[in-house]
Amino acid sequence: MFLTYLRRELRHRRKQTTVVAVGLAVAIALVMVVSSVSSGVRDAQASVLESVYGVGTDVTVTQAGAPGGGGGPGRFEFDAESGEADEEGTRSLDQSQLTVERGSSSFDDTALTSITGVEHVSGAAATLTLSSTSFSGEMPDFEAMREQMESGGQPGAAPGEGTQDGSDDGTTGGADGAGGSAFEVDSFTVTGVDPAVTAVGPLTTLEVADGRGLEDGDTEAAVLDATYAETAEIAVGDTIDVGGTDVEVVGTVGSTTGDGVATASDVYVPLTLAQELADLDGQVTDVYVAVDSADNVDAVADAIAAELPDASVSTSSDLAGDVTGSLSTASSLVSTLGTWLSIVVLAAAFGLAILFTVSGVNRRTRELGTLKAIGWSKGRVVGQVAGESVVQGLIGGVAGVALGALAVLGINLAGITLTGASGAGGFSFGGPDAGGQAGGGQLPDGGASGGGPGAGGGGPFGQVADAASSAVDVVLSAPVSVWIVVAAVGLAVLGGLLAGVVGGWRAARLRPAEALRSLA
Amino acid sequence: MYQLTDVTKTYTGKRTVHALQSVDLEIGDGELVAIQGPTGGGKSTLLQMLGGLDRPTSGRVVLAGDDLARLSDGALTKARAKNLGFVFQHYNLIPTLTAVENVGTALVPLGVPAADRARRSLAALESVGLGERADHLPGELSGGQQQRVAIARALVKEPTVLLADEPTGNLDEATRDEIVELLEVLWKEQGLTIVMVTHDSAVARRAQRRLRIASGKVSEAA
C-alpha cells in the first residue's frame, strides 16, 4: 500500500513533483559541477607541482637567499681590453655566468644524508638549480672616440654622433659602424640532477623526446627541455654554452604531465657538472623528499625542519597554495563563488521542497485526517508523507546527476586551459630577445673598471620575471567520481527528507476530528 | 455497547461553545440509532466522542469496557482501527487510489498481508454491489457509488460499531434510499451497532431508535 499510494500521489501531483525534482536537480548538478571542477583544479595544481617538483614529492627542502646575497642579476665586468677588436676598433664581448637563482641559495649536500636518515622518508633527491646568463655584444673603441672629442668634437655629442667638422667621417666603429653598441642577453635555467635517482625529483616527470636521457656515469652531457631546444634552435649533438663551458647535448625531454608542457628546467646536466661549472662543489639548492605514507608527511616535514633549522621545508599542500596564474584564479573562484552559489541554490531547492510538501499536506488535510480516523497511526501517516518527499528528492538527485554529468562533460569537452606557475619557481631573466638594444652613448665612461653594471643594454636585464620558468599550461579535466555521485544523490535525498520531516510533522499534528470538521 | 456518563465538550476560542452538556446515554449492542437535531446542536461532536476522534472535556465514554476518554493516543488509534467503522458525508475517499485500494486502507493498520487485503477488499466491494468497479478511481464513480465504497471501507475490517455522519447528505433521493437499504441489510446480517447522524427525517424514521440533540443536550425522540 505504501508504494502504491506513494506512486499514485507523485503521479497525481506531477507538476509539483516536477518542480521540486527540477529544483533539486539544478542544485545537485551545480554541487556536482563545483565539486568536479574543484577536483579538476586540484588535479591541475598537482600536475603543475609534479611538473615542477616531480611525481611523488611530498616535501621539498630549499633555503631562502640572504637579503642582498645569493644569485640574482649578475654583474658583467669588462675592462678596456676585453674581447677581441676588429680593424675599426669594435670590440666583440662575450661572457657567461652560472649562478644560483635569485631568491634562493645553495646549501651543503650533507643535508641530503640528514634527510634520508629521517624516519618515514622513503626517498630523496638533491638538485642544484642555476640560472645561466650570457652577455654578448659589440662596443665601439671608446679611446679613439675620446681622442676625437678632445681634438674638437662636440662635448655634448654622444659617441659616434659627430666629428670635428660636423660630418660623419670620424666614425669609430661599433655595431652600426657609427659608434653605437649592441648587446644580447640570453638566459636559461640549468638543473643539476643525479641521473641515478629517478624515483623522486624532477626526473620523474621527464620522458625522452629525442636522443637519450642522462645516465648514471655521465659527466659532461646535457639534456634540454624539448620546447626550449626548439626555441633556441639547438639539436641533439650540438653543444650548449653553460657558464662559459660548451657541453654536448645528448637528448631532449618533454614532460609526462601533458603534451607541450614545459618541464621544470631548460637544461639538465649531471649534478657534479653543475656544481663544478657554478663553482659550488658539494652544494645543492633543492632536496625532493618522498614519504612512505601521506599520514606522515607533516611529521617528516617537522622532523626535517628540526634537523635543518636554516632550511625552508614545504609540504605538497603548502606548495599547492603557491600555485599562481589562471589556475589560482579558477581555484579561488571555485572555492568561494562556486561554493557559495551551491549553498544558496541548494538552500533554495530545499526551501522549495519543504514549501511544496507543507502545501501538499495542507491540501490533503481531509485525506490524511480520514486515514487517521480509520486507524492509521501517526507514524504511518508521517512515513507516507516523508516517503513521498524522499522519493521526490531521489528523482531530483538522479536527474541532477544526469544534468551535472552533462555539464561536466561540456566543461571537459570545452578543453579549458589553465596556466599555473609555482610561486616557488624563483626568478628568471627576460627572454633571449629582450636584452639587445643599440646603445646611444649612454654607457658610462669606459674606464679601467670596464664601466657600469650593464644597465646600458636596456631591456629587462636585471629585472625580475615572475616565475616564468615554471609556468605550465594544464587542460582542465573535471572528474566525476563515484563519491561525487553518491554525495549528490545523498544531498537530494537529504533535501527530500528535510521536506518530509517538516511536512510529516505538520501531518502528525493533525487531529482527525479537526481535520474532518474543518472540511465538513 | 456504549455507556456515556456526564459527557461535556466545550470548545474554547474567541467564543466558548458548549457542544455537549452533561450527556448521559446508553446504546445497546446491535442497535440502529439515528441522531437528529438542528445545525450546531452537537450531533457531529457526539459522533466524534463515540468514534474516539476527539476527547470529551469531562465525563466518560465507555465502549465495550474501555473509557475512550482515558485511552492513550496509540490505544485510541488501535481501537478505531479494530472496532470502529466510519462513513462520512463527503465519502472521504483517497482520490488517487482505486475503489479496492481505498477499501484496503482500512486493513493497513491491522497488518493484513497484501494478498489477503486485496481479497477481503474485493469481497467487501461485492457485498455493496460494486465488485465490477473495483479498479475505478473515486473520480470515475457517482456519489452513491463512492458512498458504497466508503461503506465497504468501513465494514471490511468487520467492526463492532459503524458510525455514519450524514451518510446520505450528498445524495439524491433514489440513491439515498439505496444506501439506507444497504445499511439496514448490513445491520441485520452482521449484527452491527450503527449510530447515524442525519438531517433527513425519512432516513431517521427507518432507525430502530431515534435521538434528538439540541444545544448539546440529548433526548429520546418520539
XYZ file of C-alpha atoms in Angstrom:
742
model
C 0.000 0.000 0.000
C 2.840 2.360 0.910
C 4.457 2.186 -2.512
C 1.163 2.138 -4.440
C -0.116 5.156 -2.557
C 3.236 6.922 -2.922
C 3.441 6.256 -6.664
C -0.122 7.393 -7.271
C 0.346 10.557 -5.212
C 3.510 11.579 -7.034
C 1.912 10.861 -10.388
C -1.208 12.765 -9.366
C 0.840 15.786 -8.304
C 3.028 15.604 -11.396
C 3.526 19.346 -11.711
C 4.560 19.760 -8.095
C 6.778 16.683 -8.240
C 8.437 18.048 -11.371
C 9.053 21.495 -9.877
C 10.573 20.044 -6.701
C 12.632 17.491 -8.612
C 13.891 20.087 -11.098
C 14.794 22.476 -8.276
C 16.747 19.772 -6.504
C 18.246 18.564 -9.791
C 19.617 22.023 -10.638
C 21.064 22.383 -7.160
C 22.588 18.916 -7.240
C 24.003 19.469 -10.720
C 25.606 22.701 -9.531
C 27.097 20.998 -6.494
C 28.387 18.249 -8.750
C 29.935 20.685 -11.219
C 31.579 22.688 -8.434
C 32.915 19.504 -6.815
C 34.168 18.104 -10.107
C 35.771 21.362 -11.221
C 37.252 21.778 -7.772
C 38.693 18.292 -8.043
C 39.908 19.073 -11.557
C 41.591 22.255 -10.372
C 43.237 20.302 -7.547
C 44.481 17.750 -10.070
C 45.726 20.597 -12.263
C 47.553 22.091 -9.304
C 49.057 18.699 -8.590
C 50.024 18.477 -12.234
C 51.741 21.848 -12.066
C 53.517 20.834 -8.899
C 54.512 17.499 -10.401
C 55.961 19.193 -13.445
C 58.000 21.411 -11.164
C 58.768 19.134 -8.259
C 58.308 15.694 -9.780
C 55.871 12.916 -9.152
C 55.745 11.544 -5.635
C 57.406 14.512 -3.990
C 55.805 15.033 -0.622
C 58.228 17.516 0.876
C 60.697 19.943 -0.654
C 63.626 21.487 1.138
C 65.170 24.732 -0.036
C 66.997 27.591 1.547
C 65.951 31.172 1.053
C 68.631 33.542 -0.161
C 70.064 36.056 2.260
C 68.903 39.615 1.603
C 71.193 41.068 -0.984
C 73.047 37.830 -1.317
C 72.568 34.678 -3.287
C 72.298 34.734 -7.001
C 70.454 37.273 -8.966
C 71.185 39.591 -11.789
C 74.835 39.080 -12.258
C 77.355 41.727 -12.816
C 79.282 41.531 -16.052
C 82.556 43.375 -15.944
C 84.712 44.211 -18.946
C 87.919 46.110 -18.963
C 89.211 48.210 -21.808
C 90.993 45.299 -23.396
C 88.194 42.776 -23.016
C 87.128 40.855 -26.066
C 88.587 40.976 -29.486
C 88.845 44.162 -31.550
C 88.387 44.257 -35.304
C 90.087 46.636 -37.746
C 87.728 49.534 -36.920
C 88.301 49.100 -33.210
C 84.905 47.494 -32.500
C 85.207 45.044 -29.633
C 83.203 41.819 -29.545
C 82.413 40.814 -25.979
C 81.110 37.529 -24.705
C 80.654 36.434 -21.107
C 78.561 33.802 -19.338
C 77.601 33.365 -15.707
C 76.127 30.423 -13.900
C 74.612 31.379 -10.584
C 72.040 30.226 -8.108
C 68.666 31.720 -8.925
C 67.746 34.871 -7.115
C 65.682 34.311 -4.001
C 67.285 31.041 -3.120
C 70.681 29.952 -2.002
C 72.665 26.775 -2.059
C 73.413 24.641 0.941
C 75.683 21.765 1.744
C 74.661 18.465 0.181
C 75.196 16.684 3.512
C 71.619 17.824 4.121
C 70.590 15.007 1.794
C 72.188 12.463 4.106
C 70.458 14.027 7.108
C 67.093 13.989 5.346
C 67.467 10.402 4.170
C 68.042 9.434 7.802
C 64.716 10.911 8.937
C 62.131 8.297 9.859
C 59.429 7.590 7.219
C 61.490 9.128 4.396
C 61.315 6.654 1.533
C 63.490 8.523 -0.917
C 65.225 11.832 -1.537
C 66.972 13.556 -4.406
C 69.077 16.696 -4.383
C 69.366 19.132 -7.262
C 71.230 22.315 -7.955
C 69.061 24.808 -9.799
C 71.025 27.515 -11.528
C 70.490 30.352 -13.904
C 72.837 30.624 -16.830
C 73.099 34.125 -18.235
C 75.239 35.061 -21.183
C 76.032 38.517 -22.336
C 77.415 39.206 -25.788
C 77.704 42.294 -27.881
C 79.794 44.838 -29.662
C 81.189 48.109 -28.365
C 82.996 50.923 -30.202
C 86.584 51.904 -29.461
C 85.945 54.387 -26.665
C 89.588 55.511 -26.501
C 89.577 56.582 -30.130
C 86.256 58.362 -29.559
C 87.646 60.280 -26.608
C 90.647 61.327 -28.596
C 88.369 62.618 -31.355
C 86.252 64.577 -28.890
C 89.276 66.090 -27.208
C 90.591 67.210 -30.597
C 87.438 69.291 -31.322
C 84.295 67.103 -31.287
C 81.063 68.313 -29.676
C 81.437 67.744 -25.940
C 77.783 67.064 -25.526
C 77.527 64.830 -28.531
C 77.082 61.217 -27.905
C 79.734 58.842 -29.113
C 79.622 58.399 -32.809
C 77.253 61.299 -33.324
C 79.649 63.721 -34.863
C 83.172 64.744 -35.669
C 85.203 67.916 -35.565
C 83.691 69.268 -38.750
C 80.248 68.004 -38.094
C 80.453 65.319 -40.701
C 80.258 61.583 -40.143
C 83.759 60.995 -41.334
C 85.046 60.381 -37.867
C 83.151 57.174 -37.220
C 84.815 54.858 -34.805
C 83.194 51.502 -35.251
C 80.590 49.858 -33.069
C 77.628 47.764 -34.070
C 76.358 50.262 -36.594
C 79.808 51.457 -37.616
C 78.997 54.872 -36.182
C 79.938 54.405 -32.581
C 76.777 52.570 -31.491
C 76.686 49.405 -29.398
C 74.590 46.265 -29.435
C 74.194 43.723 -26.633
C 72.417 40.456 -26.377
C 71.438 38.851 -23.136
C 70.424 35.233 -23.047
C 69.381 33.262 -20.023
C 68.090 29.816 -19.265
C 67.701 27.629 -16.259
C 70.069 24.771 -15.609
C 69.311 21.995 -13.172
C 71.957 19.648 -11.940
C 70.431 16.269 -11.209
C 71.684 12.925 -10.049
C 70.896 10.618 -13.008
C 70.951 7.619 -10.669
C 67.923 8.868 -8.706
C 64.761 8.545 -10.762
C 62.206 7.642 -8.091
C 61.789 11.162 -6.776
C 62.604 14.633 -8.028
C 62.387 16.348 -11.401
C 63.461 13.284 -13.398
C 60.210 11.501 -12.512
C 58.209 13.668 -14.917
C 60.686 13.637 -17.784
C 60.431 11.467 -20.847
C 62.951 11.392 -23.648
C 61.748 13.175 -26.779
C 64.924 12.757 -28.803
C 68.378 11.230 -28.220
C 68.727 9.898 -24.721
C 68.320 10.981 -21.139
C 71.063 11.497 -18.597
C 72.559 8.247 -17.473
C 74.436 7.205 -14.411
C 78.098 7.834 -15.237
C 77.519 10.845 -17.475
C 79.955 13.570 -16.577
C 79.739 16.104 -19.376
C 76.371 15.843 -21.034
C 73.287 17.999 -21.181
C 69.652 17.203 -21.830
C 67.398 20.026 -22.996
C 63.743 20.665 -22.498
C 62.268 19.918 -25.946
C 60.353 23.211 -26.079
C 63.429 25.200 -25.104
C 65.594 23.291 -27.602
C 63.160 24.147 -30.376
C 63.027 27.820 -29.397
C 66.785 28.092 -29.042
C 67.303 26.029 -32.227
C 69.595 23.541 -30.542
C 69.548 19.923 -31.690
C 70.884 16.698 -30.244
C 74.617 16.545 -30.972
C 75.088 20.329 -30.751
C 76.745 21.967 -27.798
C 75.353 24.486 -25.378
C 77.299 27.126 -23.514
C 76.683 26.542 -19.823
C 78.512 29.049 -17.712
C 81.179 29.501 -20.349
C 81.721 25.798 -20.997
C 80.437 24.017 -24.071
C 78.519 20.903 -23.072
C 77.277 18.337 -25.568
C 73.531 17.976 -25.883
C 72.747 14.244 -25.756
C 68.954 14.430 -25.804
C 65.777 16.399 -25.373
C 62.991 15.679 -22.923
C 59.325 16.507 -22.524
C 57.001 16.430 -19.566
C 54.935 13.371 -18.746
C 52.237 15.679 -17.364
C 50.980 16.706 -20.782
C 51.792 17.317 -24.421
C 53.673 20.548 -24.988
C 54.005 21.163 -21.276
C 57.353 22.732 -20.427
C 59.466 20.867 -17.945
C 60.833 22.436 -14.775
C 64.127 23.470 -16.295
C 65.518 24.393 -19.701
C 68.685 22.369 -19.347
C 69.562 19.312 -17.254
C 73.122 18.331 -16.528
C 74.661 15.882 -14.057
C 74.737 17.343 -10.565
C 78.516 17.089 -10.323
C 78.940 19.027 -13.564
C 76.544 21.750 -12.401
C 78.439 22.064 -9.128
C 81.753 22.243 -10.967
C 80.620 24.804 -13.555
C 78.992 27.037 -10.935
C 81.941 26.617 -8.627
C 79.622 25.263 -5.970
C 81.257 21.970 -5.056
C 79.187 19.947 -2.628
C 76.323 22.446 -2.818
C 72.656 21.895 -3.731
C 69.601 24.177 -3.842
C 66.709 21.742 -3.536
C 66.046 18.392 -1.944
C 62.930 16.465 -3.022
C 61.642 14.067 -0.412
C 59.208 11.168 -0.758
C 57.433 9.997 2.397
C 56.280 6.415 2.960
C 52.696 7.423 3.807
C 50.586 10.540 3.316
C 49.799 10.437 7.032
C 53.473 11.003 7.857
C 54.103 13.990 5.571
C 53.633 16.637 8.245
C 55.679 14.694 10.785
C 58.533 14.264 8.295
C 58.391 17.982 7.393
C 58.618 18.865 11.085
C 61.497 16.457 11.626
C 63.438 17.895 8.670
C 62.761 21.438 9.860
C 64.160 20.466 13.250
C 67.156 18.758 11.641
C 67.885 21.673 9.278
C 66.889 24.880 11.062
C 68.013 27.173 8.222
C 66.057 25.330 5.550
C 62.636 26.150 4.163
C 60.573 22.975 4.321
C 57.371 22.822 2.288
C 54.832 20.025 2.028
C 52.884 19.376 -1.158
C 49.819 21.096 0.321
C 51.938 24.167 1.154
C 53.171 24.152 -2.419
C 49.636 23.938 -3.812
C 48.999 27.299 -2.199
C 51.960 28.710 -4.104
C 50.485 27.918 -7.494
C 49.657 31.147 -9.271
C 48.195 32.147 -12.626
C 44.707 31.457 -14.046
C 44.769 28.142 -12.215
C 44.923 30.029 -8.959
C 42.073 32.289 -10.107
C 39.992 29.240 -11.039
C 40.754 27.613 -7.717
C 39.727 30.736 -5.859
C 36.552 31.100 -7.966
C 35.552 27.519 -7.352
C 36.266 27.619 -3.653
C 34.471 30.897 -2.996
C 31.876 31.812 -5.605
C 31.164 28.204 -6.582
C 30.737 27.033 -3.032
C 28.526 29.915 -2.004
C 26.437 29.653 -5.147
C 25.959 25.950 -4.467
C 24.902 26.625 -0.895
C 22.416 29.324 -1.940
C 20.877 27.235 -4.729
C 20.792 24.151 -2.516
C 19.073 26.117 0.265
C 16.562 27.488 -2.257
C 15.861 23.983 -3.582
C 15.444 22.598 -0.069
C 13.141 25.503 0.777
C 11.110 24.859 -2.343
C 10.783 21.164 -1.488
C 9.678 21.984 2.063
C 7.201 24.621 0.870
C 5.579 22.287 -1.632
C 5.434 19.413 0.827
C 3.792 21.531 3.515
C 1.369 22.956 0.997
C 0.620 19.383 -0.138
C -0.117 18.335 3.437
C -2.435 21.334 3.868
C -4.268 20.403 0.702
C -4.625 16.821 1.879
C -5.911 17.655 5.337
C -9.157 15.724 4.843
C -7.384 12.779 3.244
C -4.791 12.456 5.979
C -7.412 13.127 8.677
C -9.549 10.322 7.253
C -6.636 7.907 7.321
C -6.052 8.791 10.959
C -9.752 8.351 11.683
C -9.790 4.842 10.245
C -6.823 3.831 12.367
C -3.637 4.833 10.594
C -1.060 5.636 13.246
C 0.755 8.948 13.387
C 3.985 7.209 12.342
C 2.365 5.609 9.324
C 0.927 8.920 8.113
C 4.238 10.727 8.697
C 6.094 7.904 6.952
C 3.817 8.179 3.960
C 4.334 11.944 3.624
C 8.076 11.697 4.272
C 8.395 8.781 1.855
C 6.817 10.796 -0.916
C 9.254 13.653 -0.274
C 12.268 11.363 -0.160
C 11.305 9.784 -3.476
C 10.874 13.273 -4.921
C 14.374 14.030 -3.678
C 15.654 10.806 -5.193
C 14.137 11.680 -8.559
C 15.724 15.138 -8.291
C 19.027 13.527 -7.324
C 19.077 11.150 -10.286
C 18.066 13.955 -12.668
C 20.666 16.197 -11.037
C 23.418 13.620 -11.509
C 22.485 13.296 -15.189
C 22.376 17.088 -15.585
C 25.620 17.510 -13.647
C 27.345 14.791 -15.679
C 26.291 16.547 -18.882
C 27.571 19.876 -17.579
C 30.882 18.328 -16.522
C 31.141 16.616 -19.900
C 30.600 20.017 -21.537
C 33.347 21.547 -19.413
C 35.719 18.721 -20.282
C 34.887 18.943 -23.984
C 35.456 22.714 -23.900
C 39.122 21.996 -23.132
C 39.609 24.954 -20.829
C 43.311 25.608 -20.449
C 44.564 26.935 -17.174
C 48.010 28.334 -16.639
C 49.693 27.612 -13.404
C 53.050 28.577 -12.097
C 54.692 27.548 -8.931
C 55.321 30.565 -6.765
C 58.436 28.787 -5.577
C 59.792 28.822 -9.102
C 62.096 31.663 -8.287
C 63.172 34.277 -10.731
C 64.373 34.394 -14.266
C 65.693 36.953 -16.592
C 63.946 38.303 -19.620
C 63.942 36.212 -22.733
C 66.726 35.926 -25.261
C 65.374 38.716 -27.445
C 64.798 41.203 -24.711
C 68.272 42.414 -23.990
C 69.623 43.552 -27.346
C 69.343 47.250 -27.908
C 71.530 49.777 -29.556
C 73.224 51.978 -27.058
C 73.362 55.676 -27.878
C 76.329 56.783 -25.883
C 74.735 56.175 -22.533
C 77.360 53.753 -21.469
C 79.459 55.063 -18.664
C 82.903 56.191 -19.426
C 84.872 53.168 -20.454
C 87.493 53.408 -17.807
C 89.732 50.808 -16.358
C 86.961 49.157 -14.449
C 85.069 48.448 -17.600
C 82.062 50.544 -16.769
C 78.759 50.005 -15.085
C 76.671 47.042 -14.352
C 75.414 46.651 -17.850
C 72.415 48.870 -17.432
C 73.125 50.493 -20.767
C 71.975 47.389 -22.502
C 68.397 48.347 -21.715
C 65.594 45.834 -21.644
C 64.650 43.806 -18.650
C 68.165 42.768 -17.801
C 68.331 42.864 -14.093
C 64.585 42.880 -13.712
C 62.765 40.007 -12.143
C 60.436 37.941 -14.230
C 57.871 36.222 -12.109
C 58.474 32.534 -12.005
C 58.347 32.278 -15.768
C 60.490 29.213 -15.794
C 57.857 27.041 -14.086
C 54.658 28.218 -15.806
C 52.660 25.228 -17.028
C 49.523 25.067 -19.157
C 47.077 22.424 -17.986
C 43.837 21.475 -19.715
C 41.135 21.350 -17.050
C 39.799 17.854 -16.671
C 36.914 17.699 -14.194
C 36.480 14.127 -12.988
C 33.156 12.695 -11.790
C 33.913 10.219 -9.054
C 31.537 7.682 -7.560
C 31.727 9.621 -4.317
C 30.563 12.822 -6.008
C 27.591 10.948 -7.483
C 26.764 9.303 -4.154
C 27.120 12.617 -2.326
C 24.940 14.398 -4.908
C 22.143 11.847 -4.664
C 22.563 11.823 -0.886
C 22.124 15.600 -0.778
C 18.963 15.393 -2.861
C 17.562 12.670 -0.621
C 18.500 14.774 2.385
C 16.534 17.664 0.869
C 13.564 15.355 0.378
C 13.943 14.015 3.890
C 14.034 17.518 5.359
C 10.875 18.409 3.452
C 9.348 15.119 4.562
C 10.187 15.738 8.204
C 8.631 19.216 8.111
C 5.582 18.027 6.151
C 5.287 14.905 8.285
C 5.486 16.938 11.476
C 2.599 19.015 10.203
C 0.661 15.895 9.267
C 1.366 14.378 12.692
C -0.169 17.402 14.378
C -3.444 16.940 12.512
C -6.167 15.782 14.868
C -8.650 13.679 12.937
C -11.703 15.433 14.371
C -10.342 18.872 13.478
C -9.211 17.676 10.066
C -12.653 16.317 9.298
C -14.520 19.199 10.907
C -12.606 21.892 9.061
C -13.678 20.495 5.743
C -17.084 19.098 6.599
C -22.034 -1.279 23.715
C -21.733 2.406 24.672
C -22.125 3.994 28.073
C -21.763 7.794 28.169
C -21.765 9.385 31.585
C -21.957 13.128 32.179
C -20.093 13.881 28.946
C -19.311 17.527 28.341
C -17.446 19.034 25.417
C -16.563 22.686 25.450
C -14.712 24.443 22.643
C -12.812 27.479 23.813
C -11.691 30.210 21.497
C -12.948 33.655 20.660
C -16.312 32.343 21.789
C -16.858 29.462 24.166
C -19.152 26.797 22.724
C -20.731 24.120 24.890
C -21.183 21.451 22.215
C -22.204 18.718 24.678
C -23.654 19.352 28.120
C -23.803 16.561 30.700
C -24.789 13.910 28.226
C -25.795 10.560 29.710
C -26.512 7.944 27.106
C -26.529 4.198 26.711
C -26.511 2.444 23.350
C -27.003 -1.303 23.315
C -25.290 -3.950 21.180
C -26.773 -4.230 17.683
C -28.884 -1.088 17.909
C -29.534 1.098 14.864
C -29.665 4.600 16.277
C -30.405 7.809 14.396
C -29.392 11.155 15.862
C -31.185 14.225 14.678
C -31.086 17.834 15.613
C -30.524 21.350 14.366
C -27.242 22.502 12.860
C -24.749 23.321 15.609
C -26.733 21.287 18.084
C -23.852 18.889 18.784
C -24.657 15.913 16.505
C -21.228 15.614 14.915
C -19.485 16.299 18.228
C -21.376 13.445 19.825
C -20.409 11.170 16.921
C -16.738 12.179 17.317
C -16.868 11.269 21.012
C -18.371 7.893 20.120
C -15.713 7.348 17.447
C -12.767 8.303 19.641
C -11.893 11.062 17.196
C -11.946 13.636 19.964
C -11.902 13.553 23.752
C -14.605 14.984 25.976
C -13.815 17.922 28.235
C -15.218 15.831 31.058
C -17.174 12.640 31.559
C -16.719 9.044 30.402
C -17.266 7.447 27.023
C -17.090 3.710 27.595
C -17.002 1.369 24.597
C -17.015 -2.344 25.379
C -15.489 -1.663 28.785
C -12.802 0.820 27.660
C -13.115 4.502 28.513
C -12.160 6.180 25.248
C -11.611 9.473 27.105
C -8.701 7.990 29.015
C -7.041 5.799 26.431
C -3.627 6.835 25.149
C -3.399 8.175 21.615
C -1.909 4.876 20.453
C -4.567 2.768 22.124
C -7.294 5.029 20.771
C -5.850 4.687 17.267
C -5.828 0.899 17.660
C -9.425 0.928 18.926
C -10.503 2.928 15.886
C -8.589 0.626 13.579
C -10.116 -2.529 15.014
C -13.630 -1.819 16.286
C -14.950 1.305 14.617
C -16.077 1.901 11.053
C -16.681 5.407 9.750
C -18.858 6.684 6.934
C -18.668 10.398 6.117
C -20.999 12.749 4.310
C -18.311 13.616 1.726
C -17.180 9.968 1.405
C -13.574 10.989 2.141
C -12.026 8.538 -0.295
C -8.398 8.864 -1.353
C -8.674 10.318 -4.860
C -5.535 8.645 -6.185
C -6.432 5.122 -5.070
C -8.870 2.778 -6.806
C -12.047 1.588 -5.107
C -10.482 -1.671 -3.968
C -7.344 0.127 -2.758
C -9.461 2.629 -0.844
C -11.221 -0.216 0.899
C -7.833 -1.781 1.616
C -6.628 1.310 3.509
C -8.799 0.211 6.445
C -6.891 -3.086 6.674
C -3.421 -1.496 6.537
C -3.249 -0.609 10.246
C -4.331 -4.154 11.129
C -1.264 -5.541 9.364
C -3.254 -7.684 6.931
C -0.947 -9.055 4.198
C -1.356 -7.508 0.728
C -2.906 -10.558 -0.950
C -5.388 -11.098 1.858
C -6.128 -7.401 1.882
C -6.946 -7.397 -1.824
C -9.198 -10.458 -1.465
C -11.118 -9.089 1.507
C -11.426 -5.633 -0.043
C -12.878 -7.072 -3.213
C -15.325 -9.177 -1.196
C -16.412 -6.060 0.711
C -16.942 -4.190 -2.530
C -19.016 -7.085 -3.880
C -21.115 -7.038 -0.740
C -22.090 -3.428 -1.514
C -22.643 -4.279 -5.181
C -19.519 -2.635 -6.587
C -17.338 -5.630 -7.444
C -17.193 -4.609 -11.064
C -15.979 -1.132 -10.214
C -13.111 -2.281 -8.040
C -10.426 -0.751 -10.229
C -12.124 2.575 -10.739
C -10.860 5.752 -9.169
C -13.298 7.719 -6.984
C -13.488 10.396 -9.653
C -14.878 7.805 -12.031
C -17.722 6.841 -9.685
C -21.064 8.501 -8.907
C -21.808 9.914 -5.454
C -23.821 6.845 -4.495
C -21.083 4.530 -5.704
C -18.476 6.476 -3.794
C -20.552 6.190 -0.637
C -20.851 2.450 -1.209
C -17.061 2.277 -1.438
C -16.872 4.241 1.828
C -19.299 1.789 3.455
C -17.232 -1.144 2.161
C -14.132 0.524 3.655
C -15.922 0.873 6.996
C -17.091 -2.738 7.024
C -14.110 -4.600 5.553
C -12.434 -4.879 8.941
C -15.605 -6.334 10.482
C -16.041 -3.672 13.155
C -18.485 -3.846 16.052
C -19.721 -0.308 15.518
C -20.462 1.691 12.370
C -20.607 5.461 12.815
C -22.133 7.392 9.939
C -22.133 11.186 9.710
C -24.851 12.315 7.285
C -24.256 9.285 5.018
C -26.978 10.367 2.609
C -26.447 14.112 2.878
C -24.918 14.440 -0.584
C -27.161 12.003 -2.419
C -30.384 12.270 -4.364
C -33.495 10.570 -3.058
C -33.213 7.351 -5.050
C -29.575 6.884 -4.129
C -30.356 7.832 -0.530
C -32.857 5.019 -0.325
C -30.382 2.556 -1.827
C -27.755 3.473 0.767
C -30.196 3.301 3.674
C -31.420 -0.077 2.487
C -27.845 -1.268 2.219
C -27.127 -0.126 5.766
C -30.269 -1.881 7.000
C -29.252 -5.124 5.279
C -25.742 -4.971 6.732
C -27.133 -4.165 10.172
C -29.424 -7.129 10.083
C -26.941 -9.557 8.522
C -23.891 -8.603 10.526
C -25.470 -7.595 13.812
C -23.653 -4.265 13.789
C -24.309 -1.390 16.128
C -24.984 1.575 13.869
C -25.108 5.166 15.018
C -26.119 7.522 12.254
C -26.323 11.306 12.320
C -28.858 12.647 9.841
C -30.876 15.693 8.987
C -33.220 13.623 6.924
C -36.301 12.549 8.848
C -37.109 9.908 6.214
C -33.801 8.247 6.968
C -34.181 8.698 10.717
C -37.600 7.109 10.691
C -36.094 3.841 9.476
C -33.859 3.619 12.550
C -34.682 1.374 15.479
C -34.159 4.250 17.912
C -34.171 7.990 17.383
C -32.336 10.518 19.490
C -32.554 14.255 19.324
C -29.781 16.579 20.277
C -30.155 20.312 20.664
C -27.910 22.811 22.464
C -25.670 19.941 23.486
C -28.383 18.034 25.275
C -29.600 14.605 24.165
C -33.142 13.347 24.447
C -35.125 10.429 23.089
C -37.246 11.454 20.100
C -40.842 10.497 19.970
